[in-house]
Coordinates of C-alpha atoms and ligand atoms in Angstrom, one line a residue:
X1 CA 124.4 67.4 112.8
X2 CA 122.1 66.5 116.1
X3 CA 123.3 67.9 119.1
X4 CA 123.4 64.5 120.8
X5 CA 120.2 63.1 122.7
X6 CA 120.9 63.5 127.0
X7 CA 119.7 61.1 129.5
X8 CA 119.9 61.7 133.2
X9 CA 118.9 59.6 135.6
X10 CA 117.6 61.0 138.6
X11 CA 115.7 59.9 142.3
X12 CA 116.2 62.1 145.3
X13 CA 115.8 58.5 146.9
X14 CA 119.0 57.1 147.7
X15 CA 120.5 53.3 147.1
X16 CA 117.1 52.7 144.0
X17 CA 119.4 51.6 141.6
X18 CA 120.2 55.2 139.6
X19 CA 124.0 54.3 139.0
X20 CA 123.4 50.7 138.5
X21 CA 121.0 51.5 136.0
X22 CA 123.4 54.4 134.1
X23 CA 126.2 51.9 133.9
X24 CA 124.8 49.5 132.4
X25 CA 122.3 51.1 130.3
X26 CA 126.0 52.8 128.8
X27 CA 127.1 49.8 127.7
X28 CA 123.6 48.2 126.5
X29 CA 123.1 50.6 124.3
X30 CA 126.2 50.1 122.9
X31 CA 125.2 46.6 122.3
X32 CA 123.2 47.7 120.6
X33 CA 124.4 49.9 118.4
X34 CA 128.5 49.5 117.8
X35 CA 128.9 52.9 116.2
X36 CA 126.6 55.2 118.4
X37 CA 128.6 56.9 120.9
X38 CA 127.4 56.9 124.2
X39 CA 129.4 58.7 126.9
X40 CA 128.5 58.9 130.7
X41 CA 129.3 60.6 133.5
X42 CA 128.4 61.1 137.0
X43 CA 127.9 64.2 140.1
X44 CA 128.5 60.9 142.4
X45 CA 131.4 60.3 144.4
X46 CA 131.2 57.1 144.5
X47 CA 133.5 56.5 141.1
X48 CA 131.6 53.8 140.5
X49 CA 131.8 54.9 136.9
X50 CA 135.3 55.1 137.0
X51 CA 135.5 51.6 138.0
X52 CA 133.6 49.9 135.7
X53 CA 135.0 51.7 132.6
X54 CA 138.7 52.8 133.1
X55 CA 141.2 50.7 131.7
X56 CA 144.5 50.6 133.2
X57 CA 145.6 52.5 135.6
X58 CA 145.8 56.0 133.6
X59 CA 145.9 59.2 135.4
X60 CA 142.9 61.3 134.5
X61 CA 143.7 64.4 132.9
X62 CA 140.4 66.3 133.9
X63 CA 137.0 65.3 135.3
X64 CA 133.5 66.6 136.4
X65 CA 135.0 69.7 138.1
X66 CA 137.1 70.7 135.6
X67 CA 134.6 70.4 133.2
X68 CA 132.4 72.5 135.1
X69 CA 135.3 75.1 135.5
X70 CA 135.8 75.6 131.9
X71 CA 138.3 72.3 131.1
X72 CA 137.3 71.7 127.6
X73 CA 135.1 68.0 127.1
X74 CA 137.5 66.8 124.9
X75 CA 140.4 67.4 127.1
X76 CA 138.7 65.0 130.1
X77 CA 136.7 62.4 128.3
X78 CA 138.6 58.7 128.5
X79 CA 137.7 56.3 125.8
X80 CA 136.7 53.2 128.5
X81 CA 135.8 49.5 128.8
X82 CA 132.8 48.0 126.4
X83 CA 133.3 50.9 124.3
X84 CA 132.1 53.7 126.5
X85 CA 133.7 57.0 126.5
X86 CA 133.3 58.4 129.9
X87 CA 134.5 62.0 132.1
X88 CA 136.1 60.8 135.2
X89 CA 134.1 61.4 138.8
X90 CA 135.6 64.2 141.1
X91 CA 135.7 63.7 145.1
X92 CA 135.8 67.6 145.0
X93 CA 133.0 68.3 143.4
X94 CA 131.1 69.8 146.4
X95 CA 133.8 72.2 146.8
X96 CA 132.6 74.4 143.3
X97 CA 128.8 74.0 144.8
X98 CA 128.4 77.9 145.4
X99 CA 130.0 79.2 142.1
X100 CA 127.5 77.0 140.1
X101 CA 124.4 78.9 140.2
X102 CA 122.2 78.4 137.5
X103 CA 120.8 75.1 136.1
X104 CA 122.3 75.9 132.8
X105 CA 125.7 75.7 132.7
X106 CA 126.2 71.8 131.9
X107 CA 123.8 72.3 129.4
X108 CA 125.8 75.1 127.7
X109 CA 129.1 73.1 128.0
X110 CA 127.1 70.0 126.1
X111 CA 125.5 72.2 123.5
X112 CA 129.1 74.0 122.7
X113 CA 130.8 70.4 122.5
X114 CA 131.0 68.1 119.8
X115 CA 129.6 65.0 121.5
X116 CA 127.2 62.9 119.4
X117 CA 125.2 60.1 120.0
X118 CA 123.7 59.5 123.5
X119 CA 125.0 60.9 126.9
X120 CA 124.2 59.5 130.4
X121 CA 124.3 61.3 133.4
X122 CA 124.5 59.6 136.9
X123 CA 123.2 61.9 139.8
X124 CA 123.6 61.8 143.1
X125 CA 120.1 61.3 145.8
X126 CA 119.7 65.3 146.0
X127 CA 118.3 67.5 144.4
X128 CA 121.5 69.8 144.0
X129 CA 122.6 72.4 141.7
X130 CA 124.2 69.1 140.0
X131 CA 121.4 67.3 139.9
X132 CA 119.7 70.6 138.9
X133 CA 122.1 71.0 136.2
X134 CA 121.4 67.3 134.7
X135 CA 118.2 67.7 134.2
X136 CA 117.9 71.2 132.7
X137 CA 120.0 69.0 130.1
X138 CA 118.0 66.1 129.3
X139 CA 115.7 64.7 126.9
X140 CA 114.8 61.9 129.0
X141 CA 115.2 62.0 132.9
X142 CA 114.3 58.1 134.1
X143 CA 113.7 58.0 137.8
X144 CA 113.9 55.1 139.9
X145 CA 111.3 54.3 142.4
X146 CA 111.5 51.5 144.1
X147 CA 108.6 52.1 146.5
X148 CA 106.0 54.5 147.5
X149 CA 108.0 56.8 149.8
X150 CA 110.3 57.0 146.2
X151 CA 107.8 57.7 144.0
X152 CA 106.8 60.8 146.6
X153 CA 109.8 62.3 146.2
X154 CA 109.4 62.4 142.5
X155 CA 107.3 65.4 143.2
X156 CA 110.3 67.6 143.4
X157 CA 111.7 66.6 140.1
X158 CA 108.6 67.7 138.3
X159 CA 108.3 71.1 140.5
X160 CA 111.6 72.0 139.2
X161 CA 110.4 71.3 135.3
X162 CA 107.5 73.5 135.9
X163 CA 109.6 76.4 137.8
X164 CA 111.7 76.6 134.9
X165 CA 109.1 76.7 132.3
X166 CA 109.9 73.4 130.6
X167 CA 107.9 70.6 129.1
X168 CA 107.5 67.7 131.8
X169 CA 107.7 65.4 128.6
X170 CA 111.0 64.0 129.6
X171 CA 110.4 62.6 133.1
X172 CA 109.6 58.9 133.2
X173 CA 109.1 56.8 135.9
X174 CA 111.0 53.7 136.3
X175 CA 110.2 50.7 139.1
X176 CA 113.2 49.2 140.0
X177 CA 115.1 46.6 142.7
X178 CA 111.5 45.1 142.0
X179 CA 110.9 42.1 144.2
X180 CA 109.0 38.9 142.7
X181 CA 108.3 37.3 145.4
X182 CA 105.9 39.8 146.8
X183 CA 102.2 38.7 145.6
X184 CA 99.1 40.9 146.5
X185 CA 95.4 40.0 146.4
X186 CA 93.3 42.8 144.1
X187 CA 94.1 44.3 141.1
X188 CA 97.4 45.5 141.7
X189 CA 99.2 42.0 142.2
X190 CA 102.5 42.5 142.8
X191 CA 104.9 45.8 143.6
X192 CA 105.6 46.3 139.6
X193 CA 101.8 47.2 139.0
X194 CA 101.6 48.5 142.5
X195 CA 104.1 51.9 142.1
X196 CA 102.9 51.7 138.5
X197 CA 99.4 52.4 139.5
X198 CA 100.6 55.3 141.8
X199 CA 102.5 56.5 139.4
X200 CA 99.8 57.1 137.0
X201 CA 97.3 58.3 139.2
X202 CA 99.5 60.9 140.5
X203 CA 100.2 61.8 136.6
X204 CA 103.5 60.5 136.0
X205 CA 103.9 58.8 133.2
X206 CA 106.3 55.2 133.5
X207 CA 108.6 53.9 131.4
X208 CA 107.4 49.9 129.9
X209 CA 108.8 47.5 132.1
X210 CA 110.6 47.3 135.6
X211 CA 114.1 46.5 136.9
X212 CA 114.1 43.2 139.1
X213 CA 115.9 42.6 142.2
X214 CA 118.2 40.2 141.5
X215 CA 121.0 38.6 144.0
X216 CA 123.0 38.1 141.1
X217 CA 123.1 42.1 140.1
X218 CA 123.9 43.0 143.4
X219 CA 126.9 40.5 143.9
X220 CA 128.4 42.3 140.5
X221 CA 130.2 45.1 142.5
X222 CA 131.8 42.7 145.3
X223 CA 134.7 41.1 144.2
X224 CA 138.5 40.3 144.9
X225 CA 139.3 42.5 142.0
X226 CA 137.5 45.4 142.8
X227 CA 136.2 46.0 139.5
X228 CA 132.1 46.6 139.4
X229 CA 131.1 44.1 137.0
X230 CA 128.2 44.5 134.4
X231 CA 124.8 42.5 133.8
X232 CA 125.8 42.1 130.1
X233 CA 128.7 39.6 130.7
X234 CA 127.9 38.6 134.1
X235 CA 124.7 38.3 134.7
X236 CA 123.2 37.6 131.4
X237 CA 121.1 34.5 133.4
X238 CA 118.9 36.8 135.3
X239 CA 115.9 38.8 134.6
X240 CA 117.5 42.2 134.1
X241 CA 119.6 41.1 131.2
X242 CA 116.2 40.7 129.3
X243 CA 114.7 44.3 131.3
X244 CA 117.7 46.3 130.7
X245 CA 117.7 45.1 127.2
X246 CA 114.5 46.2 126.5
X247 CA 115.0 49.1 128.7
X248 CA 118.3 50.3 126.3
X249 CA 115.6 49.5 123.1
X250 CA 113.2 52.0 124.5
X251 CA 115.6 54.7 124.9
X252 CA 117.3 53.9 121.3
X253 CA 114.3 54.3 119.5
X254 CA 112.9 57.2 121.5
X255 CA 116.4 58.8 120.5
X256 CA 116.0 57.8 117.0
X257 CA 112.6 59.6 116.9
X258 CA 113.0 62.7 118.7
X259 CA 114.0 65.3 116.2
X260 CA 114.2 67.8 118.6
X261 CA 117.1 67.6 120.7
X262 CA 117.2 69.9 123.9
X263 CA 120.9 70.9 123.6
X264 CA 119.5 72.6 120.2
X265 CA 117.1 74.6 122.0
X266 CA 119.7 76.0 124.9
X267 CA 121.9 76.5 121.7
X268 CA 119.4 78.5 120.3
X269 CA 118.1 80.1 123.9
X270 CA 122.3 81.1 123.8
X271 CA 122.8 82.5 120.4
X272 CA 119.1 84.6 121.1
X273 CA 120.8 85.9 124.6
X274 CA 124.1 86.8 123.2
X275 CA 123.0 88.6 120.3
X276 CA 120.0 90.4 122.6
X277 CA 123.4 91.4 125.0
X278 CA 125.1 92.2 121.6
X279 CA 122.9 94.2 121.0
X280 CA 122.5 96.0 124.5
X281 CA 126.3 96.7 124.5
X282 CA 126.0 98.2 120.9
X283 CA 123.1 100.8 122.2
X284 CA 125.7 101.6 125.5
X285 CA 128.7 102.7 123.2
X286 CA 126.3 104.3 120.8
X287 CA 125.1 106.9 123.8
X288 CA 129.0 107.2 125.0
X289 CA 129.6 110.7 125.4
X290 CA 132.7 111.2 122.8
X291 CA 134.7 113.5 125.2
X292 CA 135.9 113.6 129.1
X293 CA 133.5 114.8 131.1
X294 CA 135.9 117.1 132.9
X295 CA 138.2 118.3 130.4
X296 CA 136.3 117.7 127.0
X297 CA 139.3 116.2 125.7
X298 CA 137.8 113.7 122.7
X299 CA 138.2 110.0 124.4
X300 CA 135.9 107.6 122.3
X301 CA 136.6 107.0 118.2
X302 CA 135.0 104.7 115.9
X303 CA 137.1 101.7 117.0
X304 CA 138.8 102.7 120.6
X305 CA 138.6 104.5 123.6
X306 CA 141.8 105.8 124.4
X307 CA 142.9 106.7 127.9
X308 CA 139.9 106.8 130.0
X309 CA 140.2 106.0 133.5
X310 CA 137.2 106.2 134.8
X311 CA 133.4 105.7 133.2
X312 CA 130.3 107.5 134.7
X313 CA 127.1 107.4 134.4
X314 CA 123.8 109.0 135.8
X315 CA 121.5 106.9 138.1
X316 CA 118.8 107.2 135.0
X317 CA 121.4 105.8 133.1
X318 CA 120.4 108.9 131.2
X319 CA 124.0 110.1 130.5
X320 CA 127.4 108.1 130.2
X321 CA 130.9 108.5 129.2
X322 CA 134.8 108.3 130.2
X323 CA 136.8 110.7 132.3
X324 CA 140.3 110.8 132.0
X325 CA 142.6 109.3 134.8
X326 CA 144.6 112.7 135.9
X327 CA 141.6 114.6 135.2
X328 CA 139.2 112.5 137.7
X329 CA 142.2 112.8 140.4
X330 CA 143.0 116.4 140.3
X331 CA 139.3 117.3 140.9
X332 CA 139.1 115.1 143.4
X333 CA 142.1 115.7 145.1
X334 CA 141.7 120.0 144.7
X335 CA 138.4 120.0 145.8
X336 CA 137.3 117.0 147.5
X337 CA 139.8 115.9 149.4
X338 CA 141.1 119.4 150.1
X339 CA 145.3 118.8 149.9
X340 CA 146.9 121.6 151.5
X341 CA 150.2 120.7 148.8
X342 CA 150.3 120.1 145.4
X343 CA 149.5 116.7 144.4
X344 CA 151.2 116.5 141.3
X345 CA 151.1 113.2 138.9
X346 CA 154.1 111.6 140.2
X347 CA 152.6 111.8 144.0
X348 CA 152.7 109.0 145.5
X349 CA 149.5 109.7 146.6
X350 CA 148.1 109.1 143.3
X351 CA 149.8 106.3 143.1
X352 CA 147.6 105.3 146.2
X353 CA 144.4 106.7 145.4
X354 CA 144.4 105.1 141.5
X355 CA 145.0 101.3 143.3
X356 CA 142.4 102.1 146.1
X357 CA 139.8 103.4 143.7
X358 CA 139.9 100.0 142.1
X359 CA 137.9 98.6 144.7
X360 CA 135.9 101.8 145.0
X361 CA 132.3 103.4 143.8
X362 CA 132.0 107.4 143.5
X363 CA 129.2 109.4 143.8
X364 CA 128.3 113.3 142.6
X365 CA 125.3 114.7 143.6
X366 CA 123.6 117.3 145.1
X367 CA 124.3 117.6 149.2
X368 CA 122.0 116.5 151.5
X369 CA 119.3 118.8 153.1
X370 CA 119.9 121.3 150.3
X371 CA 116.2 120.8 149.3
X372 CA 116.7 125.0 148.1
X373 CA 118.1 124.4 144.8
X374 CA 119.5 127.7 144.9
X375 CA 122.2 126.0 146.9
X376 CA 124.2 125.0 144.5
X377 CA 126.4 122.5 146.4
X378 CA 127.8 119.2 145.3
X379 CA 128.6 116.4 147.5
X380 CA 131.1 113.9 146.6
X381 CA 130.5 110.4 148.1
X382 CA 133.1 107.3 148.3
X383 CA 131.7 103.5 148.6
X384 CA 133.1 101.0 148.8
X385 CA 133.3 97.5 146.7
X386 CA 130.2 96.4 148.2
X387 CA 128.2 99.7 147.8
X388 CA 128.6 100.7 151.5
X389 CA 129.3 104.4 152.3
X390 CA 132.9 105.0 153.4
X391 CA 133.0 108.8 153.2
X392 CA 131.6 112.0 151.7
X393 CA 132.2 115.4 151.5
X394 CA 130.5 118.6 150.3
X395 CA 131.4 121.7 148.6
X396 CA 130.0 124.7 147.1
X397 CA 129.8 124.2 142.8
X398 CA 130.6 127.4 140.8
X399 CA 129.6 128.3 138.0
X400 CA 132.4 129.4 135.5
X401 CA 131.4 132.9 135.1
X402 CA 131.9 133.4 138.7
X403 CA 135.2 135.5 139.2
X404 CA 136.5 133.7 141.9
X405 CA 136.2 130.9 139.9
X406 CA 139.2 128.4 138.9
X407 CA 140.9 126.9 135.2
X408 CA 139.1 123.3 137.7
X409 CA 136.3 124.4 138.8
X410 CA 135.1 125.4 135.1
X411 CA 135.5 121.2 134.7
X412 CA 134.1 120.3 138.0
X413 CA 130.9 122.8 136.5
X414 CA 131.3 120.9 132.9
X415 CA 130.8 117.8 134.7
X416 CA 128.1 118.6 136.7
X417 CA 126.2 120.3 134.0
X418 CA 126.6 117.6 131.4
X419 CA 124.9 115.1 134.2
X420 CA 123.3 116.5 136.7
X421 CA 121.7 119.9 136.3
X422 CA 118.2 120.0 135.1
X423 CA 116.6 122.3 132.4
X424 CA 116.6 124.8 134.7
X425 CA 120.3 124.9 135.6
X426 CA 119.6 123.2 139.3
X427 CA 121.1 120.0 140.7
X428 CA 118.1 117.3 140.7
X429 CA 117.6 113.8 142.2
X430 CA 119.8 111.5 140.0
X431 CA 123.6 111.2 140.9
X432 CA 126.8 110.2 139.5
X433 CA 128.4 106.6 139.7
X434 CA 131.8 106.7 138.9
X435 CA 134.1 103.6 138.5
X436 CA 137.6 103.3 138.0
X437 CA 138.4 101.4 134.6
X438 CA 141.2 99.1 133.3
X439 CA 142.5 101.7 130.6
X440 CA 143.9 99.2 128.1
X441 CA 140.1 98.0 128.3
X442 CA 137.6 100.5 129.5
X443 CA 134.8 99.2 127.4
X444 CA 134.8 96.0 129.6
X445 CA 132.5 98.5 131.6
X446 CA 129.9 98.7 128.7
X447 CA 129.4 94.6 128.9
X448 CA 126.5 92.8 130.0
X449 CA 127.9 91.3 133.3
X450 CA 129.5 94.0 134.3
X451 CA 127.1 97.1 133.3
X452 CA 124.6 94.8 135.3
X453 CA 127.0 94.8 138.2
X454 CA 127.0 98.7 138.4
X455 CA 123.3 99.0 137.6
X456 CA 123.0 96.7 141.1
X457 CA 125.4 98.5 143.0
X458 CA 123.6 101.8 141.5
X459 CA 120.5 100.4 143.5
X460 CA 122.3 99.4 146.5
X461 CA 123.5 103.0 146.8
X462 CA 120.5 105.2 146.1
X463 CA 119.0 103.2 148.8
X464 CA 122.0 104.9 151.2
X465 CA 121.3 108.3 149.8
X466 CA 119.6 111.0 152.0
Ligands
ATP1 N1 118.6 45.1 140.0 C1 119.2 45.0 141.1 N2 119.1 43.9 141.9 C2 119.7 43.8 143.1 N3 120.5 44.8 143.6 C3 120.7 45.9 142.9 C4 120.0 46.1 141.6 N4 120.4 47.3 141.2 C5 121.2 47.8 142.1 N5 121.4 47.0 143.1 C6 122.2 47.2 144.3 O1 121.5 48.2 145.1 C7 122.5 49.0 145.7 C8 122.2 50.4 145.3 O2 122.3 50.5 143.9 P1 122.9 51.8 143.2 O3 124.2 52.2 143.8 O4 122.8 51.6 141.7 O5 121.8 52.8 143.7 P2 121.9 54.4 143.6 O6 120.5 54.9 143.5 O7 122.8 54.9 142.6 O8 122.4 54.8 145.1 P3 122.9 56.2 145.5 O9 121.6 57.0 145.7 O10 123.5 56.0 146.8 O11 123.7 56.8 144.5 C9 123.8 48.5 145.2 O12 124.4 47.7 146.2 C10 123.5 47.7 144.0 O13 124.4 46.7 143.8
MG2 MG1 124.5 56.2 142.8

């Protein structure tokens, strides 16, 4: 089945007609075809969707910001007036602004539904991560312009096709809230063939035919009732019965033709980008060291990891694997942080350290200003969530052979020389990042968002590094 085909209707311009025209082009093309479904939905906060299509008084059970914040499209869309289904509007939309980031969520959401037919989206005059989001979704963006300083601003909308590497084929100009009256001498004789000329010699291509300013139009949303009313029952007199008509046949047929459908080719995009992060998560188990770092004790089988508590990994991303949770904190505990008692596992002090280290990045390497390899001394950095420094200390690293050597040391040396001595036996340039894990779930670690979270702190820190 076609994914179904997206319109979004878009000017940066404010008050050019961009909801009047979504509304109503809902319920034309309805008129036009009974069993298509057409759904609509707008970044506005106007609700003038809401009031045009609700019936009754029902309380919504989602809307636009839930649906953006995961609420399934089933769950929020409302089966409305003239036969349009529609998502409710959301005063609170604003409020997500800065945990939408990319252009491609709505898109995703669409192409994971199971919408059909035609869906309209209302923007608001901005070119937002909303608006943003609309249009990396559509098949046909029509943009109002109503005069030349509107048709300017359509420059933006085509930028941000380009910057995004896709086709400018669905952007059409659209001259609306055209007034009649206006007659000019020369070969552009009235405002319609005016902004039309413009349009085409800046290379924008129109859609046929204009909306008209119509008194009638504009007295449809001021009424006792408060309801918004629309052209097809109560202005079917005027003009833009016949123009919105037509307009509602253009876009029917152009959905009827194209075979393509952009929500099939962010479906695809997805699928690709999961299965390439599949794939990348695959490669980072496969490399997994089997055994703790520290102790050697075997951690990763076939199908689990069992009680790591920590997961490591060298700046070259060279080497990676688990350490166990009492083996991490004894080491660090004997010879990092030096405790004149005996720590034991039921110290509260563990306790302590295993919640603090949640928020925490550690570092082995070798210590700074020991340029003479021969020094073999190991420094042990702490950083916090943000990749800042908060501490480090350094120590000497023995080897095991050494006689004053510890049963600790000889796993301190272990760790060390799995990671970060060269061929030669010396410490080199890379360093260690360590990172508490959840234990039921260490392999959380290994997957895509959150490896690239540690690759960035990585980045952040080397940058710290003497
Ligand atoms: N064809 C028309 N003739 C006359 N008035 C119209 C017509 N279309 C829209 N209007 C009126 O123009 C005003 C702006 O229309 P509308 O709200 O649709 O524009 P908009 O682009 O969505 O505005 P905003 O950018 O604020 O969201 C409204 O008062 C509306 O009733
Ligand atoms: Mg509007």
């Amino acid at each position: 089945m076609l994914q179904p085909y997206v319109v979004t209707v878009s000017s940066e311009k404010g008050g050019v007609g961009k909801t009047t025209l979504a509304t109503n082009l809902a319920i034309y093309l309805k008129a036009l075809n009974e069993e298509m479904p057409v759904t609509l939905f707008s970044f506005d906060n106007h609700f003038s969707v809401d009031r045009m299509f609700r019936i009754g008084r029902r309380e919504p059970h989602g809307d636009v910001l839930t649906l953006l914040s995961g609420q399934s499209i089933e769950d929020v869309i409302e089966t409305g007036e003239y036969g349009v289904q529609f998502i409710p509007s959301s005063r609170r939309l604003t409020t997500i602004r800065h945990q939408i980031e990319s252009p491609e969520i709505l898109a995703r959401i669409l192409a994971n539904s199971k919408l059909k037919g035609i869906v309209i989206i209302d923007t608001r005059p901005d070119l937002d991560i909303f608006t943003r989001n609309a249009l990396y979704a559509a098949d046909r963006v029509i943009v109002p312009v109503k005069d030349a300083p509107s048709l300017e601003n359509c420059r933006n909308l085509y930028d941000f096709f380009d910057e995004h590497g896709l086709s400018r084929r669905p952007l059409r100009i659209l001259p609306c809230l055209i007034d009649s009256r206006i007659r000019y001498d020369g070969p552009f004789r009235d405002s319609y063939r005016l902004l039309k000329g413009y349009a085409i010699n800046r290379g924008y291509r129109c859609l046929e035919g204009f909306i008209a300013k119509s008194p009638k139009v504009e007295s449809l949303n001021t009424n006792p009732e408060g309801k918004i009313y629309p052209v097809i029952t109560h202005g079917r007199g005027t003009d833009v019965h016949i123009q919105f008509t037509h307009l509602a046949r253009q876009v029917y047929l152009d959905a009827k033709q194209d075979a393509q459908r952009r929500l099939d080719r962010v479906s695809e995009e997805e699928k690709n980008l999961l299965a390439e992060r599949d794939a990348a998560y695959g490669a980072r188990r496969d490399t997994l060291q089997p055994s703790c770092l520290l102790c050697g004790r075997r951690l990763v089988q076939e199908d689990s990891i069992a009680t790591a508590g920590y997961y490591c990994e060298t700046s070259d991303g060279g080497v990676a694997g688990y350490l166990e949770e009492e083996c991490f904190s004894t080491t660090v505990f004997r010879h990092f942080y030096r405790s004149k008692r005996e720590v034991g596992a039921s110290d509260p002090l563990r306790d302590l350290f295993r919640e603090s280290a949640q928020r925490s990045y550690f570092v082995l390497r070798r210590a700074p200003n020991t340029r003479n390899f021969y020094q073999q001394q190991l420094s042990f950095y702490r950083f916090d969530e943000d990749g800042l420094e908060v501490s480090h200390k350094t120590i000497e690293l023995m080897e095991p052979e050494n006689p004053s050597s510890t049963g600790e040391e000889a796993c301190l040396y272990r760790l060390a020389a799995h990671t970060l001595l060269n061929q030669d036996g010396l410490l080199g340039d890379d360093f260690l990042l360590i990172r508490r894990v959840c234990s039921d779930f260490p392999e959380e670690i290994l997957y895509s968002e959150q490896h690239d979270r540690l690759r960035s702190v990585a980045v952040r820190i080397a940058a710290q590094l003497p």
